[in-house]
Coordinates of C-alpha atoms and ligand atoms in Angstrom, one line a residue:
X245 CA -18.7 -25.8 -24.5
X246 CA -17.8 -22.0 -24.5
X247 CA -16.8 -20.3 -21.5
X248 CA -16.5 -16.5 -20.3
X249 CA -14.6 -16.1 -17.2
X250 CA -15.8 -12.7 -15.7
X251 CA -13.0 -10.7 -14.2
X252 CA -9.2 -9.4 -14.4
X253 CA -7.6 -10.3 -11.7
X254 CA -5.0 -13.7 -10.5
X255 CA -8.2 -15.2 -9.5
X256 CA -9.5 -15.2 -12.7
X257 CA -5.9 -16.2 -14.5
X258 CA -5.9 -18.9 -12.4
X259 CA -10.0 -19.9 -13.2
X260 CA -9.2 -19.7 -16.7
X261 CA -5.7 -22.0 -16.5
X262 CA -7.7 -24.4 -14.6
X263 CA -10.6 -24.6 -17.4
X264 CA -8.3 -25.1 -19.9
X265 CA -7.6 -28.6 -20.2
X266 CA -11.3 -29.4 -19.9
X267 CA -12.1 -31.8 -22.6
X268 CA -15.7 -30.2 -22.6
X269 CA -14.1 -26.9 -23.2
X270 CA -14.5 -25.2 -26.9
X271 CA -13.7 -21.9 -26.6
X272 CA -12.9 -19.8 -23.4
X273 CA -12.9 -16.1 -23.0
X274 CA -12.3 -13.5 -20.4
X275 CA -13.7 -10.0 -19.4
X276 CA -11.9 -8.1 -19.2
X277 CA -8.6 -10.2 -18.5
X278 CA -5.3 -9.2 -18.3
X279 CA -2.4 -10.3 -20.3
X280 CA -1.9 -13.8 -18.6
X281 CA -5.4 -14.3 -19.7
X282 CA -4.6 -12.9 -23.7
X283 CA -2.5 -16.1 -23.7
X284 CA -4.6 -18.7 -22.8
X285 CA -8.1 -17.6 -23.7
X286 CA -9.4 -14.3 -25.7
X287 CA -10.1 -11.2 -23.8
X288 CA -13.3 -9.2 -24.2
X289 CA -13.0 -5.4 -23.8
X290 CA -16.1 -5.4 -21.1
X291 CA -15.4 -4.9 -17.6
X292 CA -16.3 -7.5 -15.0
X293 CA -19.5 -4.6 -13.3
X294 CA -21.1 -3.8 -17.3
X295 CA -23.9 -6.4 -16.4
X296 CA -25.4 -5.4 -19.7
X297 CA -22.0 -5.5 -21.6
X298 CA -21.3 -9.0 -20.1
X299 CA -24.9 -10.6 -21.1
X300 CA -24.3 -9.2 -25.0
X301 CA -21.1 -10.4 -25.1
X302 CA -22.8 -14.1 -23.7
X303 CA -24.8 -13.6 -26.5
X304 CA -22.3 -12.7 -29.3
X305 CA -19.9 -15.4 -28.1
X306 CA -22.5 -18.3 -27.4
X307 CA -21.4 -18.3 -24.4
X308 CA -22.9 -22.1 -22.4
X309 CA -21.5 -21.0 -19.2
X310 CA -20.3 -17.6 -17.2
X311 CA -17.7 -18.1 -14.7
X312 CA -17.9 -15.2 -12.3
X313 CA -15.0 -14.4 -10.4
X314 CA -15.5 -11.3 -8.1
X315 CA -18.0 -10.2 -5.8
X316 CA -19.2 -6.7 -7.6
X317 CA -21.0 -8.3 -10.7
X318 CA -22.5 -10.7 -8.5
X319 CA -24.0 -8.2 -6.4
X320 CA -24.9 -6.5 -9.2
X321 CA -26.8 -9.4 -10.3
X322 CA -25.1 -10.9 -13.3
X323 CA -26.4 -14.3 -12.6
X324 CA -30.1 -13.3 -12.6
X325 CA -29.5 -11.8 -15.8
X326 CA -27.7 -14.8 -17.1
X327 CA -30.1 -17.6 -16.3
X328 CA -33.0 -15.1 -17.7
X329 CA -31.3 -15.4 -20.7
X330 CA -30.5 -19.0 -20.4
X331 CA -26.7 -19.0 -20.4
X332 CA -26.1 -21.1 -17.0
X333 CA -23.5 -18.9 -15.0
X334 CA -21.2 -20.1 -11.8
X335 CA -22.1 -17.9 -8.8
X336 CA -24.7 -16.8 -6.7
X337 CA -28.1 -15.0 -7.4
X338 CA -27.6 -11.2 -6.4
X339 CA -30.0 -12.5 -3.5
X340 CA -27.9 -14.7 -2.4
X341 CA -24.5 -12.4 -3.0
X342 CA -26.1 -10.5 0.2
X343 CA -24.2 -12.5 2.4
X344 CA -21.1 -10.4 1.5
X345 CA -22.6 -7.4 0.0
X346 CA -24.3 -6.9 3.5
X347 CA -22.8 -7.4 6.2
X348 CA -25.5 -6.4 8.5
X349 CA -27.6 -9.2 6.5
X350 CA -24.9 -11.8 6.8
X351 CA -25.0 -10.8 10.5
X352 CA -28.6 -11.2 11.0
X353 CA -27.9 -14.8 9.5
X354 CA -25.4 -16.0 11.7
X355 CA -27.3 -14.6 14.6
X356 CA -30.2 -16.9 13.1
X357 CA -28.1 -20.3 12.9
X358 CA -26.9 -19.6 16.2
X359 CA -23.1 -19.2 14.7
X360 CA -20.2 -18.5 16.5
X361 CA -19.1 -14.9 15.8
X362 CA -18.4 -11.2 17.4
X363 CA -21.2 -9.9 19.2
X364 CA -22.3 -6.7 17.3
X365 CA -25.1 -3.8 16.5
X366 CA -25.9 -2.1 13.4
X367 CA -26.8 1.0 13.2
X368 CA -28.0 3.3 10.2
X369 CA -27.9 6.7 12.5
X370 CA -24.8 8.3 13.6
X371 CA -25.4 9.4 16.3
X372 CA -26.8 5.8 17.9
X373 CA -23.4 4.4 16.1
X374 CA -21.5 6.7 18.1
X375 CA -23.1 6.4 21.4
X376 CA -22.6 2.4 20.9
X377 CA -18.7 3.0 20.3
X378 CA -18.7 5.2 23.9
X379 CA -20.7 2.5 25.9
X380 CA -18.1 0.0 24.4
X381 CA -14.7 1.4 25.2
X382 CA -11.8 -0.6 24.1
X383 CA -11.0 -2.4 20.5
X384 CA -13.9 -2.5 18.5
X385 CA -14.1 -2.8 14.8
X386 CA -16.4 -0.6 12.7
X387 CA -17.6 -1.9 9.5
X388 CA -19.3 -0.4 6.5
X389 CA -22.8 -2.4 6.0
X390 CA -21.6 -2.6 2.1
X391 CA -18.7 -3.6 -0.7
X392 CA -16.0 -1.4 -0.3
X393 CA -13.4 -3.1 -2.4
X394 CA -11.7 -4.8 1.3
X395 CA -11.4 -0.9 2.8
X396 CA -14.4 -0.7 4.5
X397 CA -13.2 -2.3 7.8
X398 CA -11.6 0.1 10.4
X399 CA -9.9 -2.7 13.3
X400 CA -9.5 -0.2 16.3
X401 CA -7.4 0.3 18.8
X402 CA -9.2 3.5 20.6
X403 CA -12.5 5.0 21.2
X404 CA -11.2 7.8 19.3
X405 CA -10.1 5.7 16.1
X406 CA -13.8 4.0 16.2
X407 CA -15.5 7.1 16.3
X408 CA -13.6 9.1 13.4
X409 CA -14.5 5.5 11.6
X410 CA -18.1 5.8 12.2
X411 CA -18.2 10.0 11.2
X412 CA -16.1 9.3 8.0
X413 CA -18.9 7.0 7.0
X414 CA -22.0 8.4 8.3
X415 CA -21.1 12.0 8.4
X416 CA -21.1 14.3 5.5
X417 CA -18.0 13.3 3.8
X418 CA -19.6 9.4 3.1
X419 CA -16.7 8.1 2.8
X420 CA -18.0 5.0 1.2
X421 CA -21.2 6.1 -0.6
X422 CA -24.2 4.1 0.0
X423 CA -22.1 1.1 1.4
X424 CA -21.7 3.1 4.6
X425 CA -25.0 4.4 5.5
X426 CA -25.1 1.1 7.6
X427 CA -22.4 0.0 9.9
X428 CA -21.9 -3.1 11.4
X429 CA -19.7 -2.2 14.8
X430 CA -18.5 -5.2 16.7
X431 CA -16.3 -6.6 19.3
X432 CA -12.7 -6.8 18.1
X433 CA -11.0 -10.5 18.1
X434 CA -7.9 -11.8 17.7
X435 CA -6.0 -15.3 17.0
X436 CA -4.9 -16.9 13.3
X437 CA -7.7 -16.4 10.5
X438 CA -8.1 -19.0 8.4
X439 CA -10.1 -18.9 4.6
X440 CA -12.7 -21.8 4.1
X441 CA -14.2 -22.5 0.7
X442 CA -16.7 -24.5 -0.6
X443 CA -18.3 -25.4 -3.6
X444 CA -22.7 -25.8 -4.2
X445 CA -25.2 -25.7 -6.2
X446 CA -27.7 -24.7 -3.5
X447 CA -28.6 -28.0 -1.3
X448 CA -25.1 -29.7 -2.2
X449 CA -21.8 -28.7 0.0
X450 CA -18.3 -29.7 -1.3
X451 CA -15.7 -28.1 0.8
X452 CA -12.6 -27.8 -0.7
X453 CA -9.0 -27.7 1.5
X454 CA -8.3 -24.4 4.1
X455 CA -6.2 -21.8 3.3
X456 CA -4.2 -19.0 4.9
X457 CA -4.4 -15.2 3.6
X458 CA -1.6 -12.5 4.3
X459 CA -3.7 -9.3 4.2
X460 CA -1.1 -6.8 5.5
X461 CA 1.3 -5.0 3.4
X462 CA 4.5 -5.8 4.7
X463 CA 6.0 -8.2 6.6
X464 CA 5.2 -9.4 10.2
X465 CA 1.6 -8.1 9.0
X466 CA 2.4 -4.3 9.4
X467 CA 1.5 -1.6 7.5
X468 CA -2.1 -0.8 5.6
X469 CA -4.6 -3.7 5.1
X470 CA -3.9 -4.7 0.9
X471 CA -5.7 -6.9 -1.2
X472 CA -3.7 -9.8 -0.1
X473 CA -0.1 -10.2 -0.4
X474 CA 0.0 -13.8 -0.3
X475 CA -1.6 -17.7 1.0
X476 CA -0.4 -20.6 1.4
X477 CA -3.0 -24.3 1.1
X478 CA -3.5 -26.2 3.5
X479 CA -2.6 -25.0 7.2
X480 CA -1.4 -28.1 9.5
X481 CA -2.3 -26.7 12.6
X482 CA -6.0 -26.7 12.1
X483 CA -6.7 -30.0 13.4
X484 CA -9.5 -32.1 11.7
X485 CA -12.2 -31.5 13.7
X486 CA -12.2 -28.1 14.0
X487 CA -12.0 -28.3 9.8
X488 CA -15.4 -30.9 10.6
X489 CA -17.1 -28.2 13.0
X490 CA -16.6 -24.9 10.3
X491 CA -17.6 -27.4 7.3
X492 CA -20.3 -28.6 9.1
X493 CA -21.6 -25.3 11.2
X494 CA -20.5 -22.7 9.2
X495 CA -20.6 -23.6 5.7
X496 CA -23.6 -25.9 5.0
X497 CA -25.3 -24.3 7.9
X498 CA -25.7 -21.5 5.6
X499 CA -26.4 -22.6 2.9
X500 CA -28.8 -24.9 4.3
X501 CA -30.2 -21.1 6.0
X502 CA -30.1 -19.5 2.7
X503 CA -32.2 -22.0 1.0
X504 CA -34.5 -21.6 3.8
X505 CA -35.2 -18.2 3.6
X506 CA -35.8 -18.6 0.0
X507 CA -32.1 -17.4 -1.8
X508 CA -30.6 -20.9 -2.9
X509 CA -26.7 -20.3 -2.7
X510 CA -24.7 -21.5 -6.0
X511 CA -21.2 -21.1 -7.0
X512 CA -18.4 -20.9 -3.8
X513 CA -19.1 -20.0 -0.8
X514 CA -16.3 -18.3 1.6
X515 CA -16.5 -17.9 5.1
X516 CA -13.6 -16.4 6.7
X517 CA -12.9 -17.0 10.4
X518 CA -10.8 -16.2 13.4
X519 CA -9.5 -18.8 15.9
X520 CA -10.1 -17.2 19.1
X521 CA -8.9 -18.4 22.3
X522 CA -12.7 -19.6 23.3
X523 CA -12.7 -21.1 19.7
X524 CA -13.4 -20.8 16.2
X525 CA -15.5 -17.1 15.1
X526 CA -17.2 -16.6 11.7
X527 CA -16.0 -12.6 10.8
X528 CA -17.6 -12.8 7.2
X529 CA -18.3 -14.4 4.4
X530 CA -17.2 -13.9 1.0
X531 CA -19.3 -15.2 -2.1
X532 CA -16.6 -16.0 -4.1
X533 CA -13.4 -17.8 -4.5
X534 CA -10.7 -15.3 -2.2
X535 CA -7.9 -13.8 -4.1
X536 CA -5.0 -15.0 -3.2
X537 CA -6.7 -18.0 -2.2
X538 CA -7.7 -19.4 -5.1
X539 CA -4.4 -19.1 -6.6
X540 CA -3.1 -21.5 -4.5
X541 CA -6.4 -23.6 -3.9
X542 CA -7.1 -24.2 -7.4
X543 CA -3.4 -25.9 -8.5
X544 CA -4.0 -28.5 -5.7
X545 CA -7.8 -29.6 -7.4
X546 CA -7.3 -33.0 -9.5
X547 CA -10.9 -32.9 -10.9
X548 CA -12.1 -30.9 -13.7
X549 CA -12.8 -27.6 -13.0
X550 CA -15.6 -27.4 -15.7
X551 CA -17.3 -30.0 -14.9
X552 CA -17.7 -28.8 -11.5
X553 CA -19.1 -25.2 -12.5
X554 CA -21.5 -26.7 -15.0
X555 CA -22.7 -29.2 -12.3
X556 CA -22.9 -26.4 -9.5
X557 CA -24.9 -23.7 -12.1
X558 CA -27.1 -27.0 -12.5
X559 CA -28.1 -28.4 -9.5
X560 CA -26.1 -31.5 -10.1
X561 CA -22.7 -31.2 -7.6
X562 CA -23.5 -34.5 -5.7
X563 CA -22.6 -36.4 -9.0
X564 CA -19.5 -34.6 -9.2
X565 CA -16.1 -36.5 -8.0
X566 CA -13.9 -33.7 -6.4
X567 CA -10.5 -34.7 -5.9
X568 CA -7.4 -32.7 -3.9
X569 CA -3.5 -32.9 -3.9
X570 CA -2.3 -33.6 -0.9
X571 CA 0.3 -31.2 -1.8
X572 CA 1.0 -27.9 -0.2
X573 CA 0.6 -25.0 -2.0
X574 CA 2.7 -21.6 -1.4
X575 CA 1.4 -18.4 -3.5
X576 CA 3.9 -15.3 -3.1
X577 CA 1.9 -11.8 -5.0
X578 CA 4.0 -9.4 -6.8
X579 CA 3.5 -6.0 -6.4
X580 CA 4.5 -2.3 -7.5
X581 CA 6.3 -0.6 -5.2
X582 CA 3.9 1.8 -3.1
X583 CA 0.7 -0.5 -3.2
X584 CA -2.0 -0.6 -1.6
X585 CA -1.0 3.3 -2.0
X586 CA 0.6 4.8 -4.6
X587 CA 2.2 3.4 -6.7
X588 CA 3.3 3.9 -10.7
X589 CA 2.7 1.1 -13.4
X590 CA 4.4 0.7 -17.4
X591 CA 7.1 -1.2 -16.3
X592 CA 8.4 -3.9 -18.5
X593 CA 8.1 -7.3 -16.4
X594 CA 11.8 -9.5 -16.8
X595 CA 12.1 -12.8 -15.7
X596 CA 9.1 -14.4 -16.5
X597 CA 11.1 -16.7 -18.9
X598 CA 13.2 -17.9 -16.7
X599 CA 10.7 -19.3 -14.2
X600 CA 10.8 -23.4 -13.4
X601 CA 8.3 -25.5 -16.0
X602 CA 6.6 -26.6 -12.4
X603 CA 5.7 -23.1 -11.3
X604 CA 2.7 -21.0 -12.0
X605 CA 2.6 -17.5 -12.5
X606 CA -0.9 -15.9 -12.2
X607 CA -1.2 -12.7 -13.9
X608 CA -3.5 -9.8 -11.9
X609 CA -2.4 -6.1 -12.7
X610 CA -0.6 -6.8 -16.1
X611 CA -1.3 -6.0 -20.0
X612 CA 0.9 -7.3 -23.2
X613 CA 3.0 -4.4 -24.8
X614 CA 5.1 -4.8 -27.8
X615 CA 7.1 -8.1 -28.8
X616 CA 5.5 -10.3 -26.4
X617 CA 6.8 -8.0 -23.9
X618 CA 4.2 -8.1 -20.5
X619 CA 4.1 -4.5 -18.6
X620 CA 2.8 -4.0 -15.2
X621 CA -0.5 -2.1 -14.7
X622 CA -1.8 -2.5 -11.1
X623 CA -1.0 -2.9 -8.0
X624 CA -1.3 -6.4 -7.0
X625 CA 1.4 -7.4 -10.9
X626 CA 0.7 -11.7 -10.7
X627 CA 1.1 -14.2 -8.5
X628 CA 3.4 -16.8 -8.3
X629 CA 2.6 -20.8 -6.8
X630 CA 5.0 -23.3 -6.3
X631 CA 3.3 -26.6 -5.1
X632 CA 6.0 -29.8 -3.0
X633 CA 5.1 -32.2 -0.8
X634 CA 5.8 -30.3 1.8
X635 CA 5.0 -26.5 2.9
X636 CA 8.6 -26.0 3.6
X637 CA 9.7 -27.4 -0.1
X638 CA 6.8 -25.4 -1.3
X639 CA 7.8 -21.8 0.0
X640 CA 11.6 -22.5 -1.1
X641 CA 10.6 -22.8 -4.7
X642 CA 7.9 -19.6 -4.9
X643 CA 10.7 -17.9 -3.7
X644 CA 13.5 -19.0 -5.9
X645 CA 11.3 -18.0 -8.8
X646 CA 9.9 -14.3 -7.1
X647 CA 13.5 -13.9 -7.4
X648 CA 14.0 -13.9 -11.4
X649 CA 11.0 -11.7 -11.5
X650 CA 12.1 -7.9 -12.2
X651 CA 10.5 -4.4 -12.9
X652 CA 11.1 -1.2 -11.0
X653 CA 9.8 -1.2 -7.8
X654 CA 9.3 -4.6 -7.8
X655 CA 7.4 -5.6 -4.0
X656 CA 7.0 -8.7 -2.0
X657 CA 6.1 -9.8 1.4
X658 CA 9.6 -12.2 2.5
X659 CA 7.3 -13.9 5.1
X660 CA 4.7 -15.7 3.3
X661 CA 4.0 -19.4 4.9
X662 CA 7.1 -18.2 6.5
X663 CA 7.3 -19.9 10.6
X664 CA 9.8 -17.9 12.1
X665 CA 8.0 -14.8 11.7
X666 CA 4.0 -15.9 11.4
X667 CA 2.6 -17.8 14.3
X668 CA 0.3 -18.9 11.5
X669 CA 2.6 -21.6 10.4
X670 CA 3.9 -24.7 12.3
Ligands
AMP460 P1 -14.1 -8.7 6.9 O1 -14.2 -8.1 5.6 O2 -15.3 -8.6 7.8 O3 -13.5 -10.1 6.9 O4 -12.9 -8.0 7.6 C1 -11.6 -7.8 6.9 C2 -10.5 -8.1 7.9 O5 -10.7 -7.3 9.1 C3 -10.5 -9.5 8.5 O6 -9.9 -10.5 7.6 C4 -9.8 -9.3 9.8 O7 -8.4 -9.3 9.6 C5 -10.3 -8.0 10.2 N1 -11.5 -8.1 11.1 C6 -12.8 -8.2 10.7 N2 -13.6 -8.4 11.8 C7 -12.8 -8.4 12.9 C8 -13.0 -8.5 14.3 N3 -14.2 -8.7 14.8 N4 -11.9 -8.6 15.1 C9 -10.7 -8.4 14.6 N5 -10.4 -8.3 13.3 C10 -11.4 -8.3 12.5
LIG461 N1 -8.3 -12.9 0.3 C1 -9.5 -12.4 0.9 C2 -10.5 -12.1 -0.1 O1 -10.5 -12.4 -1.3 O2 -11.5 -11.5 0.3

């Protein structure tokens, strides 16, 4: 089988590594890749939104399955315009990729299955938005109804802060285009949030283990919201039937809703939630395997990763046998200096040699320069994942092998799965 992994980031290095072994797998490309990719597959020159670019390079390729990894060319519909060609692809329809690209939809959804999550209004005039954020003073988070690449969610402390959210988006300036025309404002939570996955192929629900997101930039979660700086798989302190409960009335719930109303959900579903004092709250979900996440969710599955994305772009998950380490998993992300701001990028990566056999390292903003040498070229550079029996063992050896890693600037959170500093962790 050939196989065309859609996307450049450690998500999609670590999609492709886990293809790979797949006896089923012929040949397996990526588009566009990075240079972790370029060693274990060969990258297309297409970027992951060129819907168009992406189906003729199926085409050239004979491609028999598209592996989509982020949420943009899903939204943009590159499924639809897969299966109309008949190249099966992994991910949902761009019907079904409303439950992240809008919010206010995935809202009206949960509101529908009677879900736990913040109570909240959306609004599509300003001036209603802003009289909603003065009847509710306090913390309140606004958010735009849209993708905004993870920036379009302003958690508030003030009135003040809410509205200025509300007029950068609404007002003149538009700070996110068309994504934020609609807001979603809602009532501000706080507790641990946890990532879950799962995999389907529309009436079919495999969840696969939790896992734990760092989205700050810098330790003790301060600074500006990133991309995510780090995750670790799976967290002990969610006891099992509070995992039951989100698998069960979150998860299948809707996707069970979403078949309902007539948009079957395929590929991975991604609800992220907040563990609130008065219990478990849905904030979004994401549909798509997270980034970090999958970097360290991905190294603890035993089955074949193929087999599951043919089975789920098929309709035929319940015959599929989906097996997890036990193992923890601890992913540490390396990244210029300055990110999520700015930050410079040509710089020769050192180190990488050096790493132990047993570690991974996920490649995200890199590309190959001369003499096998591997220069940095985004913000978020790769990611690396040590797996041990325990957390603990786990954390020790991602961090003994961040250390032989080198560039100028080089940047990492020193907290990630860390206990002393993140309530997150036992
Ligand atoms: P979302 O894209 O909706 O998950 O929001 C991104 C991040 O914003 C979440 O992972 C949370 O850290 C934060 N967030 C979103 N909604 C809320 C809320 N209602 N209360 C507190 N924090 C939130
Ligand atoms: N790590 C969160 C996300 O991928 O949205």
């Amino acid at each position: 089988m050939n196989v065309l992994v859609v996307g450049s980031g450690a998500r999609e290095h670590t999609i492709a590594w886990k293809l790979r072994p797949s006896p089923r797998l012929t040949d397996l490309f990526v588009a566009p890749g990075n240079a972790g990719t370029g060693q274990i597959a060969a990258n297309l020159d297409i970027k992951a939104a060129d819907v168009e670019g992406i189906a003729a390079a199926a085409k050239k390729h004979r491609i028999d399955l598209v592996v989509v990894g982020p949420e943009d060319p899903l939204s943009r519909g590159l499924v639809d315009r897969l299966t109309a060609d008949g190249i099966a692809a992994f991910g949902p329809t761009k019907a079904a990729a409303r439950i992240e690209s809008s919010k206010a939809f995935a809202k009206e959804l949960m509101g529908r299955c009677g879900m736990p999550t913040a109570a909240s209004a959306t609004f599509d005039n300003r001036t209603d938005a802003r009289n909603y954020v003065q009847a509710n003073p306090g913390p309140i988070v606004v958010k735009a109804d849209g993708l905004a690449a993870g920036k379009g969610v302003f958690v508030c402390d003030t009135t003040e802060e809410a509205l200025a959210a509300v007029d950068a988006m609404m007002g003149a300036e538009a700070a996110f285009g068309e994504s934020g025309r609609t807001v979603v404002i809602e009532e501000r939570l706080s507790g641990r949030e946890v990532s879950a996955h799962a995999f389907s192929d529309g009436t079919t629900v495999a969840p696969m283990p939790f896992a734990c997101d760092y989205k700050r930039a810098r330790d003790g979660d301060e600074g500006p919201n990133t991309g995510g700086m780090g995750s670790y798989s799976p967290p002990s302190w969610l006891d099992e039937a509070l995992e039951l409960y989100i698998n069960e009335q979150v998860t299948e719930a809707a996707i069970a809703a979403m078949r309902d109303e007539g948009s079957p959900y395929a590929g991975v579903l991604f609800p992220g939630l907040m563990l609130t004092d008065a219990g478990a709250r849905v904030l979004e979900f994401n549909c798509r395997l997270g980034d970090p996440e999958a970097q360290v969710l991905l190294p603890r599955l035993q089955s074949d990763l193929l087999d599951i994305c043919w089975a789920a772009a098929n309709g035929t998950l319940s015959e599929c046998d989906i097996r997890w380490s036990t193992e923890a998993a601890v992913g540490v992300v390396v990244a210029s200096g300055g990110y999520p701001d700015d930050y410079q990028t040509g710089y020769e990566i050192a180190g990488l040699g050096t790493l132990d056999e047993d570690v991974h390292v996920f490649h995200a903003g890199t590309v190959a320069g001369d003499d096998g040498a591997v220069l940095t070229s985004g913000g978020r550079v790769l990611t690396v994942v040590a797996m041990a029996p325990t957390l603990t063992a786990a954390r020790a050896k991602a961090y003994s092998n961040v250390q032989r890693i080198h560039f100028t600037n080089v940047y990492y959170r020193r907290d990630i799965a860390a206990p002393a500093q993140d309530a997150r962790v036992d």
